[in-house]
Short mmCIF file of C-alpha atoms in Angstrom, two decimals:
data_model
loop_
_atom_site.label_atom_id
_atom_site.label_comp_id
_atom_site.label_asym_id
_atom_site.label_seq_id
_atom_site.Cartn_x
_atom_site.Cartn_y
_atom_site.Cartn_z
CA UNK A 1222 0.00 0.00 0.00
CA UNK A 1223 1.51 3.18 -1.09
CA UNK A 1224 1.89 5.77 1.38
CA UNK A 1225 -0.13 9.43 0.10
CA UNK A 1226 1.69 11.68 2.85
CA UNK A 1227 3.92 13.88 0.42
CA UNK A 1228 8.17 13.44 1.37
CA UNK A 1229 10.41 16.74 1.65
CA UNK A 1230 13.17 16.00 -1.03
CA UNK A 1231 16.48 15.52 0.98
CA UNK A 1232 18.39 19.16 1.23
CA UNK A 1233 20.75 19.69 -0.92
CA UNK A 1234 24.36 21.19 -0.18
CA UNK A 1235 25.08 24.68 -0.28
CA UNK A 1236 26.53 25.61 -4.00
CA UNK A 1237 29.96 27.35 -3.40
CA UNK A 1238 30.37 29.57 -6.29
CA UNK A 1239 32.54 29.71 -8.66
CA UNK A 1240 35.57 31.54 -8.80
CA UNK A 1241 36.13 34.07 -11.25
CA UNK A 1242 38.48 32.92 -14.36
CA UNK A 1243 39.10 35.01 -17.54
CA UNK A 1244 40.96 33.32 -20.74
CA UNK A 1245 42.49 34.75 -23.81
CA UNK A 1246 41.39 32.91 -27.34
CA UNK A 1247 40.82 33.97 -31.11
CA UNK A 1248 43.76 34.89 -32.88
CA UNK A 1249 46.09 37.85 -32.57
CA UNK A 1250 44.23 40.14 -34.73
CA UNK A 1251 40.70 39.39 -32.95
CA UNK A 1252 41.36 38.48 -29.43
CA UNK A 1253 38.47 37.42 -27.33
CA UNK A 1254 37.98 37.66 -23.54
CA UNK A 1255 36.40 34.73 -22.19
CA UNK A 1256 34.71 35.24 -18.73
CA UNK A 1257 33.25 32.61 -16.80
CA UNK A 1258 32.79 32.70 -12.45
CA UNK A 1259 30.94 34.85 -9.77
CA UNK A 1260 33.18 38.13 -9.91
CA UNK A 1261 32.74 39.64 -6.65
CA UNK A 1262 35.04 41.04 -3.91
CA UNK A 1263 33.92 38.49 -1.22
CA UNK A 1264 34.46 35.72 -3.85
CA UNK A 1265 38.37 36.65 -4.26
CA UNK A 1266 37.24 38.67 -7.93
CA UNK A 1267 39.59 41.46 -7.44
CA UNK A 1268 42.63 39.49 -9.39
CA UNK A 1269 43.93 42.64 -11.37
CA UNK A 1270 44.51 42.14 -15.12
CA UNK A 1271 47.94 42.04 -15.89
CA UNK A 1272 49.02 45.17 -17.92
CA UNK A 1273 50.98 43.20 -20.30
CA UNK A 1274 48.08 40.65 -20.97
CA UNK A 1275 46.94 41.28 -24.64
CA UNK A 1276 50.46 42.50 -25.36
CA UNK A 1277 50.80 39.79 -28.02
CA UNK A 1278 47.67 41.02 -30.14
CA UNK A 1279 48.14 43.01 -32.99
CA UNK A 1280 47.20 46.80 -33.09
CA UNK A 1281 44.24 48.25 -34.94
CA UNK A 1282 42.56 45.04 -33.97
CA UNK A 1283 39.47 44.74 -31.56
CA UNK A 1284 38.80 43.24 -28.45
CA UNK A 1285 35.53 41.25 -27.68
CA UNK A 1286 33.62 39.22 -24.80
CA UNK A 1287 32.34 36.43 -24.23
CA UNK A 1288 30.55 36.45 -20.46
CA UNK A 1289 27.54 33.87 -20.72
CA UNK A 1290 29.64 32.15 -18.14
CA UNK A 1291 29.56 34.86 -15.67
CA UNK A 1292 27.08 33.88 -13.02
CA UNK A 1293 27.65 36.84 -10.69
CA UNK A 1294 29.11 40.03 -10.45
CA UNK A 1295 29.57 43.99 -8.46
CA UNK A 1296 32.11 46.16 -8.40
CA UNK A 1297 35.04 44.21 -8.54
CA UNK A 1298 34.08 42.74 -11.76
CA UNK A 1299 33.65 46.56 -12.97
CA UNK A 1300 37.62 47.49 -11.66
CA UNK A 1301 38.76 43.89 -14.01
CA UNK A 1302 37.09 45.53 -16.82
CA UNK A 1303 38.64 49.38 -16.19
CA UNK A 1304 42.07 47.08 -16.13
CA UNK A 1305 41.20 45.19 -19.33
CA UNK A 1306 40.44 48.69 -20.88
CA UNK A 1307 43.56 50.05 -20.03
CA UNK A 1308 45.85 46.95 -20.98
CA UNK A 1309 43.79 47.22 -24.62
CA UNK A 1310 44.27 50.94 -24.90
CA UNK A 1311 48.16 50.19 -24.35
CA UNK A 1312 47.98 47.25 -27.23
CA UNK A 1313 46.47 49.73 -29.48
CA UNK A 1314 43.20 47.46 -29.45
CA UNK A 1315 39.73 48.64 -29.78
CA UNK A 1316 37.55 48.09 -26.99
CA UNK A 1317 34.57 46.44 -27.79
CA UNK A 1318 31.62 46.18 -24.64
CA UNK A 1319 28.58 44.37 -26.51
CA UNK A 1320 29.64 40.91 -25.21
CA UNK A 1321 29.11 42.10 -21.49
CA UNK A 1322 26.07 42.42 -19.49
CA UNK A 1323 24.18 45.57 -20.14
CA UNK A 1324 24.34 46.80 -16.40
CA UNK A 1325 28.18 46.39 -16.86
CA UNK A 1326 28.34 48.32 -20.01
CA UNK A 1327 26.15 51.49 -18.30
CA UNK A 1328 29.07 51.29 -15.71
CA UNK A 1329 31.91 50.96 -17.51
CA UNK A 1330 30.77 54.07 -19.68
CA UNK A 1331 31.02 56.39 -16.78
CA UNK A 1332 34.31 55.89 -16.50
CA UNK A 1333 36.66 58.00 -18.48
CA UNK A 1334 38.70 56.97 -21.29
CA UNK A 1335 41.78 56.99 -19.44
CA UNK A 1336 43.05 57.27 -16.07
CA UNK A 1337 43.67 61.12 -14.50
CA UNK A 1338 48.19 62.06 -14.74
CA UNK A 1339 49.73 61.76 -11.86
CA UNK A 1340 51.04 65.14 -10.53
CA UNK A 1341 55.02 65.31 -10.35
CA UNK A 1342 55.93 64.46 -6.81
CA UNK A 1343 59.39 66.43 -7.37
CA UNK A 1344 57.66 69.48 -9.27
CA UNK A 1345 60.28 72.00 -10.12
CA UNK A 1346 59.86 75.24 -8.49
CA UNK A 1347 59.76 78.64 -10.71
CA UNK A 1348 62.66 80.54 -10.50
CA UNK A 1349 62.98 83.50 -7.93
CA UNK A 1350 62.34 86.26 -9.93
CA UNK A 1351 59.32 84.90 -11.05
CA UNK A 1352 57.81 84.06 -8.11
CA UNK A 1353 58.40 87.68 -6.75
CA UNK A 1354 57.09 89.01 -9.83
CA UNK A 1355 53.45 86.50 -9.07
CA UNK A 1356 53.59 87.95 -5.53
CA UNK A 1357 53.90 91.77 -6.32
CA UNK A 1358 51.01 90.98 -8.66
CA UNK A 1359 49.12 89.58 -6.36
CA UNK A 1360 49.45 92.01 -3.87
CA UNK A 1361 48.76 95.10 -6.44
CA UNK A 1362 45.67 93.06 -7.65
CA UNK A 1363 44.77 92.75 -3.80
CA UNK A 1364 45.52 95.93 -3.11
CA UNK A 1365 43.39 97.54 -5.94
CA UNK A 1366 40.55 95.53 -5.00
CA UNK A 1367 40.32 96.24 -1.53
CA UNK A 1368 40.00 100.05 -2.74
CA UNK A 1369 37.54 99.59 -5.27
CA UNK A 1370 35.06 98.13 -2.79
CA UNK A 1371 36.17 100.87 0.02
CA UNK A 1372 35.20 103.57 -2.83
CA UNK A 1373 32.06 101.54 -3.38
CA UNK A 1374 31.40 101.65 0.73
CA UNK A 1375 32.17 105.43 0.90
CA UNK A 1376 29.50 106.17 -1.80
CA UNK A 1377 27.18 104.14 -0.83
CA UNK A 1378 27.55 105.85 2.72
CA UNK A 1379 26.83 109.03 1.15
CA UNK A 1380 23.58 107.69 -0.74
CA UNK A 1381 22.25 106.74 2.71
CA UNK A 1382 22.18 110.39 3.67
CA UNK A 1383 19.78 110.19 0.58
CA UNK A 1384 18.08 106.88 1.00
CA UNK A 1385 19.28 105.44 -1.99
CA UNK A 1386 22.13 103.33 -0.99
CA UNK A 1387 19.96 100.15 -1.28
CA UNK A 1388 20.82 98.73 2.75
CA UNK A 1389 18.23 97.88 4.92
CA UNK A 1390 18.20 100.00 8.22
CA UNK A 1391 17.30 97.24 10.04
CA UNK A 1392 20.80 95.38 9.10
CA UNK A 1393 22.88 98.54 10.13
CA UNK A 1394 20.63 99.06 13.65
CA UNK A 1395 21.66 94.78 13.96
CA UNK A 1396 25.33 95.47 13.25
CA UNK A 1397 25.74 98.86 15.15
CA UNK A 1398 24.08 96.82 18.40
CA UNK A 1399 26.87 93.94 17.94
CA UNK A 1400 29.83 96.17 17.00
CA UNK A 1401 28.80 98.79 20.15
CA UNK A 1402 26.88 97.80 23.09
CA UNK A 1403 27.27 94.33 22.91
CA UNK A 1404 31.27 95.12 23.45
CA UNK A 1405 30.73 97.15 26.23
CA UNK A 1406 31.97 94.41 28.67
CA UNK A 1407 35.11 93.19 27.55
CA UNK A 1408 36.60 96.38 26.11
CA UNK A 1409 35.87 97.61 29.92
CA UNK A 1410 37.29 95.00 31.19
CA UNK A 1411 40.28 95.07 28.72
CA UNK A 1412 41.37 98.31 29.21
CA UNK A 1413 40.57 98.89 32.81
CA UNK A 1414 42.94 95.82 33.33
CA UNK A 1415 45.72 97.62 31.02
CA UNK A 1416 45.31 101.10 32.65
CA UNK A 1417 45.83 99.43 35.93
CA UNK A 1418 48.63 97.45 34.68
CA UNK A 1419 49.99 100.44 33.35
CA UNK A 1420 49.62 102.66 36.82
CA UNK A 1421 51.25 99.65 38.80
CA UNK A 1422 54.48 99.60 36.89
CA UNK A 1423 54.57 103.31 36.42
CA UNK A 1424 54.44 103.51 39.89
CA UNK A 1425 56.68 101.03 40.56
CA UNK A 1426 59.56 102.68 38.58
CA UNK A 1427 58.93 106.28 39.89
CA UNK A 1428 58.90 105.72 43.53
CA UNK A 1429 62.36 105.53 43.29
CA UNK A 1430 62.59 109.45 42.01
CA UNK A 1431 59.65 110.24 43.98
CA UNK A 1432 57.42 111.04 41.28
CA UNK A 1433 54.69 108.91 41.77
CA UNK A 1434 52.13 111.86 41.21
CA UNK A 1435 53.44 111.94 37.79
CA UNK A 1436 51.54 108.52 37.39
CA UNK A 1437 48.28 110.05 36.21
CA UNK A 1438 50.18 111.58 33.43
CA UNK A 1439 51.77 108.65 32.32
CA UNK A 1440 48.44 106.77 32.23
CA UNK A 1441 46.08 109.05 30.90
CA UNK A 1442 48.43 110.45 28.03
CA UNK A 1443 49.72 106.64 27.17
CA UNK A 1444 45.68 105.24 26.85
CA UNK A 1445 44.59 108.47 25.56
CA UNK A 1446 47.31 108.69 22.69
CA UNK A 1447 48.03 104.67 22.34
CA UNK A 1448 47.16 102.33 24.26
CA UNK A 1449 43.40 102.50 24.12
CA UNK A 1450 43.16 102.84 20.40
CA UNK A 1451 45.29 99.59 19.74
CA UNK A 1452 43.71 97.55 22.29
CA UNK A 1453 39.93 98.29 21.57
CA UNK A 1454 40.92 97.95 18.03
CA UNK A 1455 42.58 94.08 18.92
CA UNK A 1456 39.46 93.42 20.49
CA UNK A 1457 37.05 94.06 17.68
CA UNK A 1458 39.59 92.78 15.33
CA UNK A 1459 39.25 89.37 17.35
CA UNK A 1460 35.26 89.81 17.91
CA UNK A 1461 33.65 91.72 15.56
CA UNK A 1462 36.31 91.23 12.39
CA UNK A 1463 36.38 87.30 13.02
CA UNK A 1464 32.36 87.66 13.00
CA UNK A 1465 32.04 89.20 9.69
CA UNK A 1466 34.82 87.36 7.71
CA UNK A 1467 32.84 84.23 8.96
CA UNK A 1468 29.39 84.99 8.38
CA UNK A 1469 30.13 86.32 4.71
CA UNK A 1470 31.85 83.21 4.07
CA UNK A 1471 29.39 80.68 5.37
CA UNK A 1472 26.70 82.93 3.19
CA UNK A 1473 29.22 81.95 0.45
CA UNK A 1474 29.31 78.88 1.15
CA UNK A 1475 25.35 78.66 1.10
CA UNK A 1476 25.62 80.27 -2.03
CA UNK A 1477 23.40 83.28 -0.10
CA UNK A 1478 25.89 85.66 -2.27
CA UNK A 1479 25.64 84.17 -5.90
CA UNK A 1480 21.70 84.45 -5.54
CA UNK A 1481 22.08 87.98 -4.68
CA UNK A 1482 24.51 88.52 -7.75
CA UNK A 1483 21.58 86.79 -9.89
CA UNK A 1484 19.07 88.90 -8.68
CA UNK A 1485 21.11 91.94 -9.09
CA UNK A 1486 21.27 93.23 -5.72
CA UNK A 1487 25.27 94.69 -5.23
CA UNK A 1488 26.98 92.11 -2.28
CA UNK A 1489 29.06 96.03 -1.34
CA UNK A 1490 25.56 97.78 -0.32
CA UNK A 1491 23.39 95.06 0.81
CA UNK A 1492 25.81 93.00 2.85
CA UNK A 1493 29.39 95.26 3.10
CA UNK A 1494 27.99 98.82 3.82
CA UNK A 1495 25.99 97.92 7.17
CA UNK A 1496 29.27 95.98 8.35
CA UNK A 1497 31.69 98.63 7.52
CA UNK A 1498 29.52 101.13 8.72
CA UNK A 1499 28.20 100.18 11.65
CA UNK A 1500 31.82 99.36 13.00
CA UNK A 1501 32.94 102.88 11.89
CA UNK A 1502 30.31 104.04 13.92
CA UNK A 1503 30.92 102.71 17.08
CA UNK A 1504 35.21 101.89 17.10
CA UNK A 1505 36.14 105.71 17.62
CA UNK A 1506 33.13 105.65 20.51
CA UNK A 1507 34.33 102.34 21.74
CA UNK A 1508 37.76 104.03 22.19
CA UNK A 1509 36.44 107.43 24.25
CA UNK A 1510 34.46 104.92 26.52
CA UNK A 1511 38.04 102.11 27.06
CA UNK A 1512 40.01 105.43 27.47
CA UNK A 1513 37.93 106.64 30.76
CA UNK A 1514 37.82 103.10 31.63
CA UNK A 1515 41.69 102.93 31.42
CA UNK A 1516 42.27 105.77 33.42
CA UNK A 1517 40.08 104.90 35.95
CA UNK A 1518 41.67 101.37 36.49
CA UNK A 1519 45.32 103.54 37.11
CA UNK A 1520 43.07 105.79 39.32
CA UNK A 1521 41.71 102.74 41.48
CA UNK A 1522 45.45 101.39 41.75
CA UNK A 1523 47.30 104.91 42.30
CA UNK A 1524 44.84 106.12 45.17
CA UNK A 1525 44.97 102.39 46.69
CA UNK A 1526 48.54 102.34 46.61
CA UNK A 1527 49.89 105.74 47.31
CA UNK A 1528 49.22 108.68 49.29
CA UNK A 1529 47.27 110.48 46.87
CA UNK A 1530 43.47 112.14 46.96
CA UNK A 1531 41.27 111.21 44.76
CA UNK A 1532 40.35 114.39 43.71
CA UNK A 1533 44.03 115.17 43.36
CA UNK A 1534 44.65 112.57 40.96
CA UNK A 1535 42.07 113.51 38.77
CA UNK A 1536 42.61 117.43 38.76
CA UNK A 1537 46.78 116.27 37.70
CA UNK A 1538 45.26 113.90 34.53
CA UNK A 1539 43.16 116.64 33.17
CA UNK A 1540 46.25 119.01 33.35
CA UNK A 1541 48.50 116.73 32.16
CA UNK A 1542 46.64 115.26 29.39
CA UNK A 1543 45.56 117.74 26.43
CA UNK A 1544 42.26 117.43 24.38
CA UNK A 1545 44.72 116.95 21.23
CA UNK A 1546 45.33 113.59 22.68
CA UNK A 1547 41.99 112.29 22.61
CA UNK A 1548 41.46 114.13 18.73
CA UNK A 1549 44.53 112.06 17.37
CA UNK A 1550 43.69 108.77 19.23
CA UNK A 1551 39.61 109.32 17.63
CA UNK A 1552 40.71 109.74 14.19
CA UNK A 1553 43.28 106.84 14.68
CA UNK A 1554 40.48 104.55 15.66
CA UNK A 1555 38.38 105.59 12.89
CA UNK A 1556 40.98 104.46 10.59
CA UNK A 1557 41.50 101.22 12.76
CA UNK A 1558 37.97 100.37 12.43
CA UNK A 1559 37.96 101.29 8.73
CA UNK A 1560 40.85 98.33 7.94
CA UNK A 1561 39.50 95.99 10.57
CA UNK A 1562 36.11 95.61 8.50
CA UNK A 1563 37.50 96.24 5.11
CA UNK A 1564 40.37 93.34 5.65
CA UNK A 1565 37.57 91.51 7.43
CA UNK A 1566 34.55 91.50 4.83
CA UNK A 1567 37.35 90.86 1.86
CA UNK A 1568 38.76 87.97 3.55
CA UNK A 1569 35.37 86.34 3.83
CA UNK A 1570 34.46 87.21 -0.14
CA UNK A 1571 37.67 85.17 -0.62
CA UNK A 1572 36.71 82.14 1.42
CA UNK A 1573 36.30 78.79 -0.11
CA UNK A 1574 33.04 77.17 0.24
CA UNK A 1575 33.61 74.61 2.62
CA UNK A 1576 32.58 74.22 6.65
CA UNK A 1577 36.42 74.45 7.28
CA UNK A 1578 37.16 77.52 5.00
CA UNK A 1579 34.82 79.26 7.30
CA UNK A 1580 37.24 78.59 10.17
CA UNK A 1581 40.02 79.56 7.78
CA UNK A 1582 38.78 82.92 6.93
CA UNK A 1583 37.94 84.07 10.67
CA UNK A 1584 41.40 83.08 11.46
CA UNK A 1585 42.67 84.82 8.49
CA UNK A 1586 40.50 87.67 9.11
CA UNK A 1587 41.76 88.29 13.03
CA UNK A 1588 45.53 87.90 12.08
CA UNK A 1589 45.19 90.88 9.61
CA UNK A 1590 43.34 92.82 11.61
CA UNK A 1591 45.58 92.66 14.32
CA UNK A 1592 49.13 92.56 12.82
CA UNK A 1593 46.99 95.72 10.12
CA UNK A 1594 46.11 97.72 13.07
CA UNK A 1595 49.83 97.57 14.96
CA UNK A 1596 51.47 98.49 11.15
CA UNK A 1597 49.16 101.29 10.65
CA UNK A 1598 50.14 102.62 14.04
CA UNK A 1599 53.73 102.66 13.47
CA UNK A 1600 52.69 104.78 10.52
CA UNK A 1601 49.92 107.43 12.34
CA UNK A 1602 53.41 107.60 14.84
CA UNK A 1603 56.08 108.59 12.28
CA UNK A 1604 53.34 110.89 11.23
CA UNK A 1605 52.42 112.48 14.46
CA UNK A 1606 56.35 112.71 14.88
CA UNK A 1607 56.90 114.68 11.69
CA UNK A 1608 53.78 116.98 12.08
CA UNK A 1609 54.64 117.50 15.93
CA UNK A 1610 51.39 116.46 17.32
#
């Protein structure tokens, strides 16, 4: 009696595939590339093709597949193939593509004919005259473009008189708020720290002539001519210059600026003018407000540390320091402030476009601000010098 309950068939062993193997037949003149395997990088199919492998085939001949055989394939079969082209570019062989699978041939033909040059480890460098020459042009270039765009700020600061400048008030009331209140603090703190920095020593080296009244001199007439101009400017070179090199780059990099230039909207009105402005605006106050902060830190340590009124030591500064002083350091600042945003809002227009060139160009941006603002000193001080201010 047969038995109707239906058997499983017995399991059958796991097929191990097959590895990849390529051979060479036809004759010289029409070689033919036979594939048979699974090509895949876990099945061992990233054997290279040898560059030298259809060296014996003629030239002007062409090279054909045959890969019925090929029972499986990804990338690595794609790489054997870029190899193949190569080695048949080399042979002078024309590459022929029908014989593969159709994915395959969709791959392979977004690939490029031939493989990019490598760049010269050992490139030779230019000679030295040249390479002066590239860096004198580079700088005159610079140079030229930084005062186009601070004529284009200066006359679109006269068209706001006028209303026609094309910035939004509301982006100059934002930017005057960062670049002036919001710094209150730490230039305050700054200078108060230098003035009384300044007092201590001072007093330090004349209390061995017995001069120590003369402190308030030195301390009002050293913040009121130098000192506070250069350090306020520091400060918003490292604040407020870092800020606007990296917000115009990261608007770069968000393309925020091409989309203006598309529109037609000028990048040196909408964007630069409120900037430059704004810390215009508020560096030369900045420096009147660290400057009465300085002296009062060298008044807190003078009457704490020697027998002085208070009253007394303010009657000696206002003798001993002259309303010129505060005139030259207020126009010096002006021209401080001027640079800082000028150096700061070209150095993010040159930015790359990348998350790290926005680093880059703050960086950038504080260095020349700072190392800008201690050069143009040295200048406003042969100046002073020779005009005997």
């Amino acid at each position: 009696m047969t038995d109707p309950t239906p058997h499983a068939a017995p399991p059958h062993p796991a097929q191990t595939p097959e590895k990849p193997v390529w051979t060479l037949e036809g004759d010289s003149s029409a070689p033919r590339l036979v594939l048979r395997g699974t090509w895949s990088v876990q099945d061992g199919g990233m054997a290279p093709f040898p560059p030298d492998g259809l060296a014996q085939a003629q030239s002007h001949g062409t090279l054909t597949f045959d890969s019925q055989g090929v029972s499986g394939w990804d990338s690595a079969f794609i790489a054997f193939l870029w190899d193949v082209k190569q080695a048949a570019s080399h042979a002078g062989l024309q590459f022929d593509a029908h014989g593969l699978p159709a994915s395959a041939q969709r791959l392979l033909a977004l690939l490029p004919d031939a493989p990019a040059p490598n760049k010269a480890a050992d490139r030779k460098k230019p000679p030295l005259l040249e390479r002066v020459g590239d860096k004198s042009l580079n700088v005159l270039n610079e140079t030229g473009t930084v005062t186009e765009l601070a004529l284009e700020t200066a006359q679109g600061a006269c068209k706001t008189l006028t209303g026609k400048s094309g910035m939004r008030l509301k982006d100059l009331a934002t930017d005057i708020w960062n670049a002036g209140p919001s710094a209150l603090l730490i230039v305050g703190v700054v200078n108060f720290l230098v003035g009384a920095i300044l007092a201590f020593v001072g007093l330090v080296e004349l209390r061995r002539f017995a001069a120590e009244i003369y402190v308030a001199n030195l301390v009002g007439i050293a913040c009121a001519r130098e000192i506070s101009a250069i350090m306020t400017a520091i400060v918003m070179a490292g604040r407020t210059g870092g800020a606007y090199a990296a917000r115009i780059s990261t608007m770069l990099g968000n393309e925020e600026i091409d989309a203006l230039q598309v529109f037609g909207i000028p990048v040196s009105s909408y964007i630069l003018l409120p900037s430059i402005l704004s810390l215009g605006l508020m560096m030369p106050l900045l420096y009147i407000y660290g400057t009465l902060i300085a002296i009062f830190g060298g008044f807190v340590v003078s009457v704490s540390m020697m027998d002085i009124s208070p009253l007394g030591y303010l009657n000696t500064t206002f003798e001993g320091v002259s309303l010129t002083e505060f005139v030259f350091g207020f126009v010096k600042s002006f021209f401080f402030a001027s640079f800082i945003a000028l150096a700061a809002c070209r150095v993010g227009l040159r930015a790359g476009r990348s998350a790290a060139d926005v680093g880059i160009a703050a960086t950038r941006a504080v260095v020349i601000g700072i190392v800008g603002v201690i050069a143009m000193d040295a200048i406003f001080a042969v100046m002073a010098t020779v005009l005997g201010i």
